[in-house]
Coordinates of C-alpha atoms in Angstrom, one line a residue:
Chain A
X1 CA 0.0 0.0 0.0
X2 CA 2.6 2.1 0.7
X3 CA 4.4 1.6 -2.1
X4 CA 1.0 2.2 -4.4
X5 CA 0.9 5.3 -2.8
X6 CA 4.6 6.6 -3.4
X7 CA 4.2 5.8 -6.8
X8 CA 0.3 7.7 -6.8
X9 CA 2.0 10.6 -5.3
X10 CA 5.2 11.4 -7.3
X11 CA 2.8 10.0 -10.6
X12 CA 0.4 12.7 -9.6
X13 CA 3.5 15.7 -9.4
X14 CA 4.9 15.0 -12.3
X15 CA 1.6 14.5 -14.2
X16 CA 0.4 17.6 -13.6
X17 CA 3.8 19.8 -14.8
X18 CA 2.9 17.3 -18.2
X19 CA -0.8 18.8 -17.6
X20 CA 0.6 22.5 -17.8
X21 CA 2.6 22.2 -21.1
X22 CA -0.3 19.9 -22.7
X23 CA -2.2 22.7 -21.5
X24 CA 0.4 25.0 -23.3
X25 CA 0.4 23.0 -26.4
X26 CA -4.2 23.2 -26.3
X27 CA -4.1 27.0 -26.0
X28 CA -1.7 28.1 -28.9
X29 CA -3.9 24.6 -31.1
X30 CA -6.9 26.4 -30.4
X31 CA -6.2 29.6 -31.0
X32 CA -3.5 28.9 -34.3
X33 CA -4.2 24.8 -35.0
X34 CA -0.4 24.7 -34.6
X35 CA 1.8 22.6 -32.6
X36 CA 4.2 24.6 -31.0
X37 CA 7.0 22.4 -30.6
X38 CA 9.2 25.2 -28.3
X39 CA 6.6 24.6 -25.7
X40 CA 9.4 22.9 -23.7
X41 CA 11.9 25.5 -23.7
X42 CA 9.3 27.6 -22.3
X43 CA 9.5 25.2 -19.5
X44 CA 13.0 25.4 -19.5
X45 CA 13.2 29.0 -19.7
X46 CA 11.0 29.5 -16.1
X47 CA 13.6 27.1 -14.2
X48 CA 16.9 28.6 -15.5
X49 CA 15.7 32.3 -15.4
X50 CA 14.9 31.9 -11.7
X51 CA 18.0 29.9 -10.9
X52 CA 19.9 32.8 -12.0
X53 CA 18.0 35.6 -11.5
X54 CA 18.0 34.2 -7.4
X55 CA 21.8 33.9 -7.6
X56 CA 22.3 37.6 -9.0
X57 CA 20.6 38.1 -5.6
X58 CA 17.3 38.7 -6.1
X59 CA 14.6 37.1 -3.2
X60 CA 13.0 33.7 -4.9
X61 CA 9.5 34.9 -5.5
X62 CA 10.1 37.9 -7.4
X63 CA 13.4 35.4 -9.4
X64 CA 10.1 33.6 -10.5
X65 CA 8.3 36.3 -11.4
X66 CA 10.6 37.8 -13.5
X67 CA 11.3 34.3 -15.0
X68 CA 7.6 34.2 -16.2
X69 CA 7.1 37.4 -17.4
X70 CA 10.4 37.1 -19.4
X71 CA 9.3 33.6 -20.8
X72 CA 6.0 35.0 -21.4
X73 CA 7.8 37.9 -23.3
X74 CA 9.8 35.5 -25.0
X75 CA 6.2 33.5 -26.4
X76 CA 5.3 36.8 -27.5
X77 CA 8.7 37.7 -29.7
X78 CA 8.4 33.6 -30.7
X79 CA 5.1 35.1 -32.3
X80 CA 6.0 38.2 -33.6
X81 CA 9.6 37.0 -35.4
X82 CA 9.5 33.6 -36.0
X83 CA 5.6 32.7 -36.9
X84 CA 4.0 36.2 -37.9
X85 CA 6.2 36.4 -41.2
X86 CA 5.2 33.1 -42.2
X87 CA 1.9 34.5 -43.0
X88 CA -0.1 31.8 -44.4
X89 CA 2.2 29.7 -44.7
X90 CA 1.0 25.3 -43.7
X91 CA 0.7 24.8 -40.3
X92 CA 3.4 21.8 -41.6
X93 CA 6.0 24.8 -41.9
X94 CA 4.7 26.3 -39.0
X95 CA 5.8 23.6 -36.5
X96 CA 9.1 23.3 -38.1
X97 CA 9.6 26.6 -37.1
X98 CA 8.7 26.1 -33.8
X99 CA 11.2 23.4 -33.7
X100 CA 13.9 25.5 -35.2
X101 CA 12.7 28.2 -32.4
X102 CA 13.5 25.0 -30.3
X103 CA 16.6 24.6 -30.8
X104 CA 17.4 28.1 -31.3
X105 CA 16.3 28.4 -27.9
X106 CA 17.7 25.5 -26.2
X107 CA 21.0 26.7 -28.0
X108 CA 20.9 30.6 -26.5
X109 CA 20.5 29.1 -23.1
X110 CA 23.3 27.2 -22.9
X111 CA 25.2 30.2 -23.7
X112 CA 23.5 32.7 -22.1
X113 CA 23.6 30.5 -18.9
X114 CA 25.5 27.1 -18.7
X115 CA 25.1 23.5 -19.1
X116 CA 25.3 22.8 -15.5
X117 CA 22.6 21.3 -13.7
X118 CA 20.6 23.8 -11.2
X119 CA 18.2 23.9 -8.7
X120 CA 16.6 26.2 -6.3
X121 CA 15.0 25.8 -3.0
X122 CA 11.7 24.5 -2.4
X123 CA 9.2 26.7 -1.2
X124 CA 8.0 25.6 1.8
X125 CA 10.7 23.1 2.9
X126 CA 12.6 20.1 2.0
X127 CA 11.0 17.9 5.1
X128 CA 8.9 15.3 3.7
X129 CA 5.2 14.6 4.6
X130 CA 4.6 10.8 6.0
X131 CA 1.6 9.6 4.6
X132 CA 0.1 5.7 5.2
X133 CA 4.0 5.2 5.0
X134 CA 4.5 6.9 1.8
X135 CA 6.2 10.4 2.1
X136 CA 5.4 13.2 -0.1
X137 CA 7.7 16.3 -0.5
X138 CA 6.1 20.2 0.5
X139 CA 6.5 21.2 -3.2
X140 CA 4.4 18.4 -4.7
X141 CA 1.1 20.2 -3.1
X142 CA 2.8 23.3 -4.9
X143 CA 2.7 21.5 -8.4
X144 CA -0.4 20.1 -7.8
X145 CA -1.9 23.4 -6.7
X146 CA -0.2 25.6 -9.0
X147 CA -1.6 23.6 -12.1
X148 CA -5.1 23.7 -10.7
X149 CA -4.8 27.4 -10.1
X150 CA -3.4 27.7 -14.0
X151 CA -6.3 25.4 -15.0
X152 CA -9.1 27.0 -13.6
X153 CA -7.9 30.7 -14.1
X154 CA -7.6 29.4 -18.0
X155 CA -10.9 28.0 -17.4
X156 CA -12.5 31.1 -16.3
X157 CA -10.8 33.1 -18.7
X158 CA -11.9 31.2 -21.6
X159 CA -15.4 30.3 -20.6
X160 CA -16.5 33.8 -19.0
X161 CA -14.9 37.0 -20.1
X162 CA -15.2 38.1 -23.9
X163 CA -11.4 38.6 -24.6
X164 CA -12.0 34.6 -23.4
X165 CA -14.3 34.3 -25.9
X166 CA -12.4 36.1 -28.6
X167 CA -9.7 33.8 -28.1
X168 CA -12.4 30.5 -29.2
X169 CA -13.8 32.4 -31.9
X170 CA -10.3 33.0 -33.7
X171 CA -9.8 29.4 -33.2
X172 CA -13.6 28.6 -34.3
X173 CA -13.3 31.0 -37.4
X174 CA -10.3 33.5 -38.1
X175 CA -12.1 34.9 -41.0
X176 CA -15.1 35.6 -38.8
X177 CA -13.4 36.8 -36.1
X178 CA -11.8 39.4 -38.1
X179 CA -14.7 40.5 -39.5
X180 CA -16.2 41.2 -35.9
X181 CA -13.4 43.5 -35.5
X182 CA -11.3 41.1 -33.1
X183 CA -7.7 41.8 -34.3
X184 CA -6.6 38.6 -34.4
X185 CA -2.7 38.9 -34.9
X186 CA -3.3 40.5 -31.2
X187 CA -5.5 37.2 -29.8
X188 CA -2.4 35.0 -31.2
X189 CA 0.2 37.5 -29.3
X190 CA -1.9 36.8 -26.7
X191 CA -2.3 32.8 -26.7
X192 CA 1.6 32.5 -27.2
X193 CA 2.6 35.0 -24.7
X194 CA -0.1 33.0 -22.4
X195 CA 1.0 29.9 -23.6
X196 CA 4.9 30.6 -22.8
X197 CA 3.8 32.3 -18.9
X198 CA 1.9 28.5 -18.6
X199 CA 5.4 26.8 -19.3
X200 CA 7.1 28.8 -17.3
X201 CA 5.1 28.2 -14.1
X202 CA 5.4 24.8 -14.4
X203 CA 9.2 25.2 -14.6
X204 CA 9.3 27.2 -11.7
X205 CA 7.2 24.5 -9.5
X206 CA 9.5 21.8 -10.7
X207 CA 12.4 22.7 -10.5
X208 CA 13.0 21.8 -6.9
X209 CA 12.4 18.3 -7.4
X210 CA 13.5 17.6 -11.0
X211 CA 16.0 20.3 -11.2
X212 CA 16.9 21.3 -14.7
X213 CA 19.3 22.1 -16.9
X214 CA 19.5 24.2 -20.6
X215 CA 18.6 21.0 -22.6
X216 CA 15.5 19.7 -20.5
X217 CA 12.8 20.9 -22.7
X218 CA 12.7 18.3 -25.5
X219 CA 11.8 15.4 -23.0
X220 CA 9.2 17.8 -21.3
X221 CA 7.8 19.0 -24.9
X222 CA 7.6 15.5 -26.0
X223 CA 5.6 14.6 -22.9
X224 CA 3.5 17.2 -22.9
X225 CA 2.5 16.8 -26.5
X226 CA 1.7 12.7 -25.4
X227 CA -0.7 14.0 -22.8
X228 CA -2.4 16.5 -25.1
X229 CA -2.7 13.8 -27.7
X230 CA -4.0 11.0 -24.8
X231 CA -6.4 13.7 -24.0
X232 CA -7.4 15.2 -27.1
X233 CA -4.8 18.1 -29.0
X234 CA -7.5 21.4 -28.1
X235 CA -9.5 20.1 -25.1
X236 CA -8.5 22.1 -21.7
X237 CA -10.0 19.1 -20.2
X238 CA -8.3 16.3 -22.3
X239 CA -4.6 18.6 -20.9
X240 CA -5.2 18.1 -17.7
X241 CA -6.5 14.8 -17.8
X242 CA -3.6 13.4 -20.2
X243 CA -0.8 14.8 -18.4
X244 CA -2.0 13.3 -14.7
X245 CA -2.7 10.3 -16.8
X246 CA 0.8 10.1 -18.4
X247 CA 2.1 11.4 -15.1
X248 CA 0.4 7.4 -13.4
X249 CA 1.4 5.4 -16.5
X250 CA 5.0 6.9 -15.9
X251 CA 5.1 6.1 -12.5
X252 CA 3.3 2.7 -12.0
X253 CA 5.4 1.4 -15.0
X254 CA 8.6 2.3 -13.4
X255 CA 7.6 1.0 -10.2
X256 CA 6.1 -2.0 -10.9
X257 CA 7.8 -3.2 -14.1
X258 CA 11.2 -1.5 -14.9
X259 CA 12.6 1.7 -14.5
X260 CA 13.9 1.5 -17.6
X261 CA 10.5 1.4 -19.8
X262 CA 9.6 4.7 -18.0
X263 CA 11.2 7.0 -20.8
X264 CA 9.7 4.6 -23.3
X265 CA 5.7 5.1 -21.8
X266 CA 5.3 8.5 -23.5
X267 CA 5.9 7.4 -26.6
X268 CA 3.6 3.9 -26.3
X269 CA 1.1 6.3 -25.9
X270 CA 1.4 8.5 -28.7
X271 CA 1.6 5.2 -30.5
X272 CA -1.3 3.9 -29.3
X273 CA -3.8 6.8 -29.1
X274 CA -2.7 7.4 -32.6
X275 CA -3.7 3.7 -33.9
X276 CA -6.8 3.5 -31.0
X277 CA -8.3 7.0 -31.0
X278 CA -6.9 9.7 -33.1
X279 CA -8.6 12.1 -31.1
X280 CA -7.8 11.3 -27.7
X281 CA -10.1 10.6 -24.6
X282 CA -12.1 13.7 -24.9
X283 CA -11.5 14.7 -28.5
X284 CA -15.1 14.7 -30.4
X285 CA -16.3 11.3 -31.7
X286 CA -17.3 12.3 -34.9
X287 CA -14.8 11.6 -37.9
X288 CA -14.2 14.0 -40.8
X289 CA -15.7 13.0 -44.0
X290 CA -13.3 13.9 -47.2
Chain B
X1 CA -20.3 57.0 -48.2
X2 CA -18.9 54.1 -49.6
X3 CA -17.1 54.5 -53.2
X4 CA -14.0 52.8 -55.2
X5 CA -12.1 53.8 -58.2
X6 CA -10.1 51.4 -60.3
X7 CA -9.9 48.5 -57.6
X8 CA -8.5 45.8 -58.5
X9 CA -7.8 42.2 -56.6
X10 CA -6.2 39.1 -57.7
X11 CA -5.7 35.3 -56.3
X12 CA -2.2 34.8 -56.7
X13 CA -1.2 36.0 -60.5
X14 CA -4.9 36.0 -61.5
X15 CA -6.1 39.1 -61.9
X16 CA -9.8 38.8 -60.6
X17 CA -11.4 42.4 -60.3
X18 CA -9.7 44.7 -63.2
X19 CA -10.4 48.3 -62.0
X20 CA -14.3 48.6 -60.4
X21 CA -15.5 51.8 -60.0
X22 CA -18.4 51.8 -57.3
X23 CA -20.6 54.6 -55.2
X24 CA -22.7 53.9 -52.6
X25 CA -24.5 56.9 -51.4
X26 CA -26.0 57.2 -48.0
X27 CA -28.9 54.9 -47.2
X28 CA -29.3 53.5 -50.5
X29 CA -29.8 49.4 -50.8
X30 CA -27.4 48.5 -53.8
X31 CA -27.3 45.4 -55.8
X32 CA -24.0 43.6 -57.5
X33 CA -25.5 41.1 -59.8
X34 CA -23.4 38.9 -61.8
X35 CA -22.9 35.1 -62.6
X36 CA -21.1 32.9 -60.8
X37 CA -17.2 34.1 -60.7
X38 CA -17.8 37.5 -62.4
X39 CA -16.1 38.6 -58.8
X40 CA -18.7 40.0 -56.7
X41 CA -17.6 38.3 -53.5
X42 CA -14.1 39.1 -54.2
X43 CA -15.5 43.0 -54.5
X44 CA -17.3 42.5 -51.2
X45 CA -13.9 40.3 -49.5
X46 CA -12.1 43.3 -51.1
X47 CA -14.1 46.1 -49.2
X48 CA -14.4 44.6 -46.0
X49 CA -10.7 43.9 -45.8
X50 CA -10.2 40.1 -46.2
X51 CA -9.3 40.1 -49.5
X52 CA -6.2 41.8 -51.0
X53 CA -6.5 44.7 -53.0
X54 CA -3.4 45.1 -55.6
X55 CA -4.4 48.3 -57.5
X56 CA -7.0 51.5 -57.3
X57 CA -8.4 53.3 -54.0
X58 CA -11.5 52.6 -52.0
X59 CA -12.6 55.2 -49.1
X60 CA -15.3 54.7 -46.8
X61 CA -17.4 57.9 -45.0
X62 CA -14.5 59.5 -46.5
X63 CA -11.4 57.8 -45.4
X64 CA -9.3 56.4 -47.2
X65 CA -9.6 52.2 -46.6
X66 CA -6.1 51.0 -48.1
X67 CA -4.5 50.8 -44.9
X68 CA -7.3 50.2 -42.7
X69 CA -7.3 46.4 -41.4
X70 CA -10.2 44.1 -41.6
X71 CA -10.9 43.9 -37.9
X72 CA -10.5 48.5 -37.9
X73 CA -13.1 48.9 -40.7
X74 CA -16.0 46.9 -38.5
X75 CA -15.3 50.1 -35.9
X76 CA -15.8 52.5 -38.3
X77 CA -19.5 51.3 -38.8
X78 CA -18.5 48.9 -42.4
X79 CA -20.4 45.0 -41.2
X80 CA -19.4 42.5 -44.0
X81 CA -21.9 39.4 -43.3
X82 CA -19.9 37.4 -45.9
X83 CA -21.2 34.4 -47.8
X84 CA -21.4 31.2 -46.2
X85 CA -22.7 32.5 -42.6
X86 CA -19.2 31.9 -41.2
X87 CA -20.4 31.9 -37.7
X88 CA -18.8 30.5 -34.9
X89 CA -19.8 26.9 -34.6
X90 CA -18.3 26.1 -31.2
X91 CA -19.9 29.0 -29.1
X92 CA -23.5 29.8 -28.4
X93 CA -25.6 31.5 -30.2
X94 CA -25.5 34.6 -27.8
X95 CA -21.9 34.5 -27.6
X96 CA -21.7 35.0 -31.0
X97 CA -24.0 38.3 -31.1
X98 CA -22.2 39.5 -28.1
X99 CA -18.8 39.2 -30.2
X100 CA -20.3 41.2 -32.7
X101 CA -20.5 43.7 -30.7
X102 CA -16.5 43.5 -30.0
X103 CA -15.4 46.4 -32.4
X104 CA -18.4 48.7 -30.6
X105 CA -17.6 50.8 -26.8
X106 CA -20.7 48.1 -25.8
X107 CA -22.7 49.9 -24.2
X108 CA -25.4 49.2 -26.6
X109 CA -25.1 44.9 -25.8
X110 CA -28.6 44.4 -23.6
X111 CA -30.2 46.6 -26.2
X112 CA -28.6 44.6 -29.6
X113 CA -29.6 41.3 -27.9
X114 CA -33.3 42.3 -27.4
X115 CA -33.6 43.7 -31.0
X116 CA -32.0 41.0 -32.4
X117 CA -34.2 38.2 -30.5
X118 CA -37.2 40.5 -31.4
X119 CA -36.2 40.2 -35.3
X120 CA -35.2 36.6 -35.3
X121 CA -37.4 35.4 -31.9
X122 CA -35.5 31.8 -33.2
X123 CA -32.1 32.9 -32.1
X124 CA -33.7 33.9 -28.5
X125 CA -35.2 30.6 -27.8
X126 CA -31.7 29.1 -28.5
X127 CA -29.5 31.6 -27.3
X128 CA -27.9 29.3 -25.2
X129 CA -26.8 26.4 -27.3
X130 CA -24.0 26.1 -29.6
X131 CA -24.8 28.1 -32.8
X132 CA -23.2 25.1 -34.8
X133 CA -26.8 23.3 -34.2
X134 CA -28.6 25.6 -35.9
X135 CA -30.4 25.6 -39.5
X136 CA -28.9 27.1 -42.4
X137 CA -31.8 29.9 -42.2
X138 CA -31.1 29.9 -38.8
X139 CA -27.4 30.7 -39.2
X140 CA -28.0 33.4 -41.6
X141 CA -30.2 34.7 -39.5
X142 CA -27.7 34.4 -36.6
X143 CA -24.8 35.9 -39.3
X144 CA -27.1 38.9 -40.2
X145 CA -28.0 39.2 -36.4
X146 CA -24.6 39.5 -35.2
X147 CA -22.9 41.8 -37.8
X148 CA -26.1 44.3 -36.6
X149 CA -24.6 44.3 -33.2
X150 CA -21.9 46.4 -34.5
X151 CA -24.4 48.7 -35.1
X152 CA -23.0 49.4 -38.4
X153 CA -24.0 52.1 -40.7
X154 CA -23.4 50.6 -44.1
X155 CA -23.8 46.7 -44.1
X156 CA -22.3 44.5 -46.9
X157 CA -24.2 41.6 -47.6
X158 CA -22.9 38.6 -49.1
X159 CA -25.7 36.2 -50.9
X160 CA -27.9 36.0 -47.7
X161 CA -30.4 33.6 -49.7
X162 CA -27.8 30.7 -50.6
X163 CA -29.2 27.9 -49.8
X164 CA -32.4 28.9 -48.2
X165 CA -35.9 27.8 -48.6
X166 CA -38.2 30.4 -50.2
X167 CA -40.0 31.0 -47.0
X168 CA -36.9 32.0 -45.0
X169 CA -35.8 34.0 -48.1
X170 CA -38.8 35.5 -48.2
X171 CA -37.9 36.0 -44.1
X172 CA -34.4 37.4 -44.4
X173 CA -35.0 40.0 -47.3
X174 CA -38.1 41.6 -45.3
X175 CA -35.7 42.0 -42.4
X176 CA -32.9 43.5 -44.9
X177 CA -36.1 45.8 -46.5
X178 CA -36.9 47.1 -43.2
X179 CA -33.2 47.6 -42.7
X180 CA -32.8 50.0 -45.4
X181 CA -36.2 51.8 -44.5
X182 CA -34.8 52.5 -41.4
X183 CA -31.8 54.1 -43.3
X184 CA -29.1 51.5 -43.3
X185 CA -27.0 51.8 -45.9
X186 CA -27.0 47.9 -47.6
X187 CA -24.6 46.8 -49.9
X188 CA -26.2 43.2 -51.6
X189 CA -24.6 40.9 -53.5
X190 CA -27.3 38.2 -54.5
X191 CA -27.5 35.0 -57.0
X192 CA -31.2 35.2 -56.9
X193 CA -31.0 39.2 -59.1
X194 CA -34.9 39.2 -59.5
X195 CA -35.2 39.6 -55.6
X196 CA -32.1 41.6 -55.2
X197 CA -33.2 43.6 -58.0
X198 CA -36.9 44.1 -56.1
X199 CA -35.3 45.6 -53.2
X200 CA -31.9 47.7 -54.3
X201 CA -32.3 51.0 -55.2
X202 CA -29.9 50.9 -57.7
X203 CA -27.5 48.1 -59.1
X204 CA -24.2 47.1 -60.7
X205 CA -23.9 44.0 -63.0
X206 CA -20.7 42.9 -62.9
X207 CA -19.7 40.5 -65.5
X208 CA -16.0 39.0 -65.7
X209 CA -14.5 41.4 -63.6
X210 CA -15.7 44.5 -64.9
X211 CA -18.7 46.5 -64.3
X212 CA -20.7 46.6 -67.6
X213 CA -24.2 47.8 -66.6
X214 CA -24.9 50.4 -63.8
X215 CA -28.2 52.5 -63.1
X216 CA -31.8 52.6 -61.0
X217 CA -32.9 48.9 -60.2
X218 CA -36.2 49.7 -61.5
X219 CA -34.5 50.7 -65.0
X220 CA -32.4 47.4 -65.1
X221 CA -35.1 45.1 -64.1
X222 CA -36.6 46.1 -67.5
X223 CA -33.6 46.3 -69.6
X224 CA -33.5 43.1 -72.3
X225 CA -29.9 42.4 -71.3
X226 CA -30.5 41.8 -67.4
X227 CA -33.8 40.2 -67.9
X228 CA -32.1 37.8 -70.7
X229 CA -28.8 37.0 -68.6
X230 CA -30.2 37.2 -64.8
X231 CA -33.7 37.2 -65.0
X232 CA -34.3 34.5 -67.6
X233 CA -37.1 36.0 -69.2

């Protein structure tokens, strides 16, 4: 029991930073139908700006803020330099650009800061919490919390205030949207910038646990993008649902099988969500006629 | 209030529109008539700011619309319902009125929704389901609706009968006819040119890109050429 629960609990943790980057990857989908492949170094970019912005001396709250806002600034030039000028160009080039904006990001990092790897203190203590002999470490109930508190802003942002709703209808119909008057080159801004802010909070709840280093985002992107695809790519719902559920599979497979399959999971589900249900758990059951 | 000179628009290398020269005046209802492909969407695409323009000038209420985005001109009081409803399937029918009212200082939102559920009482008795449920007739109803919400002064509307039983035809154009009474100012690009003929004041044909009849719809309705080409009499 005890064991079930140790893996429960650190399944749970890492599920839900999987939960915030498919959550990520669903809001620039909806708003842009692309697949923003830097959604990673987004996450990458939260942990490292802290790390360094708390050793130039600054207190570790405001090291995080500064890391999302810059990361969220960062979403925003990804937009504005790299995707804009593509115009209308396939969403096909479209996510190869985001994976050149990838690398291009990974690459800066390790420049800009090191290939070390760094971590920061957790926030409320490194002593464990016993429970029914499993133990469960302080930041966990950050993660956990934090991605609720992401999730249900997001929620309430989409669902119940018109900018919300401007978002939808760009993704629902860009043409119609624009001829509303909803400028939509600022609603894509928006969901990028958004999108980036969402990496880089889960970056900064992580980071005491997992650490990180300059080259962490492509195993974070690519499980992010399994639990947006397990859940359904452009269901708020299916994010958060995918990414615990990855965040289990991970877990229970490396603790009651091997270790060594856990790396392996993400990409078993891809494989088969892709071949079982194209359109994950909560994507709609209807198929597209040709 | 609404005029071009020379406008021209082209897909790609294909040369669509080759110079139109257009004026709307101030509540008048006018009529583009033309076959399939002589380019009276790609006009109306064109004015409302979807479609690229490659030559010639357009101004609206005076202002010049060149550089004037799509999403701008809706502010300025120019509502393009465009042709195939385009509405947005995934939200509710009252969220998409209350988006067209997104270019507007919306102060104007209770009032819009209560005239537009007192002109299409359909819409208010399913105001809160997804608007991709709805009929066709329904959805133009819901696409006229929520371009209204702008509360435009010059409306351009893009073949509002495709599609349509003759009933809800019948519907839609005695809401566009009381429209124009009211003094809205209706650009009307229609398949069906005996009806939009019946309630334009005046009328383009358009024929291959080029205008190549203009004058009073009452004059064209009797002229040999219309009633041979459009009115197949």
């Amino acid at each position: 029991m005890a064991e079930f629960l140790q893996f429960l609990f650190s399944g749970l943790t890492v599920g839900a930073v999987y939960a915030l980057v498919a959550l990520g990857f669903t809001l620039i989908h909806n708003a842009s139908g692309v697949v923003n492949f830097a959604q990673g170094e987004f996450v990458m970019l939260g942990g490292m700006i802290t790390v360094f912005a708390a050793q130039a001396g600054l207190p570790l709250a405001v090291a995080a803020g500064v890391a999302i806002g810059v990361t969220a600034l960062v979403g925003v030039a990804l937009y504005r330099l790299a995707i804009a000028p593509a115009g209308s160009a396939s969403v096909v080039s479209i996510i190869i650009i985001t994976m050149g904006a990838s690398l291009f990001l990974r690459g800066t990092a390790q420049s800009v800061f090191d290939k070390q790897i760094h971590r920061f203190p957790a926030f409320s203590g490194e002593t464990p919490i016993t429970i029914g002999g499993a133990t469960l470490m302080p930041q966990s109930l950050w993660v956990l919390g934090g991605a609720a508190v992401v999730f249900v802003a997001l929620h309430r942002f989409l669902a119940h205030t018109l900018p919300g709703k401007a978002v939808l209808a760009t993704a629902s119909n860009k043409l119609a949207a624009q001829l509303v008057g909803i400028n939509t080159h600022a609603v894509l801004l928006l969901a990028f910038g958004l999108s980036a802010a969402i990496g880089a909070v889960a970056g900064v709840l992580i980071t005491p646990l997992t650490m990180t280093t300059a080259d962490m985002g492509v195993s974070v992107a690519l499980k992010g993008f399994a639990a947006a695809m397990l859940g359904g790519m452009g269901i708020p719902v299916g994010a958060i649902v995918g990414g615990l559920g990855l965040g289990l599979i991970e877990a229970f497979t490396a603790g009651y099988l091997s270790s060594a399959y856990k790396e392996a999971t993400a990409f078993l589900v891809i494989l088969v969500v892709l071949v079982l249900m194209p359109r994950g758990l909560f994507g709609p059951k209807d198929v597209e006629r040709v | 209030m609404l005029e071009t000179r020379a406008l021209r628009s082209a897909y790609g290398r294909i040369e669509v529109l080759h110079g139109i020269d257009l004026v709307v005046r101030e509540g008048e209802t006018v009529a583009l008539v033309g076959a399939n492909g002589a380019g009276k969407t790609t006009l109306m695409r064109a004015l409302a700011g979807v479609q690229p323009v490659c030559g010639g000038e357009a101004w609206f209420r005076g202002r010049a619309l060149a550089r004037v985005p799509a999403w701008r001109r809706v502010g300025l009081g120019l509502a393009h319902v465009p042709e195939g409803r385009q509405i947005f399937c995934d939200l509710t029918v009252e969220d998409n009125l209350r988006l067209g009212a997104w270019a507007t200082d919306r102060t104007h939102v209770a009032e819009g929704l209560a005239e537009a559920y007192q002109m299409f009482p359909v819409l208010g008795e399913k105001r809160r389901l997804p608007a991709g449920g709805l009929s066709g007739g329904q959805q133009q109803m819901l696409a006229l609706a929520r371009a209204l919400m702008a509360r435009p002064v010059c409306l351009l509307l893009d073949e509002p009968s495709m599609g349509l039983a003759p009933a809800l035809i019948d519907e839609i154009f005695d809401v566009i006819a009381g429209l124009a009474r009211r003094g809205l100012t209706v650009v009307l690009v229609e398949q069906n040119a005996a009806v939009a003929l019946s309630v334009a004041d005046r009328a383009y044909v358009l024929e291959n890109g080029v205008i190549t009849l203009e004058g009073a719809a009452s004059d064209l309705v009797k002229d040999d050429r219309v009633r041979a080409a459009y009115l197949g009499i």
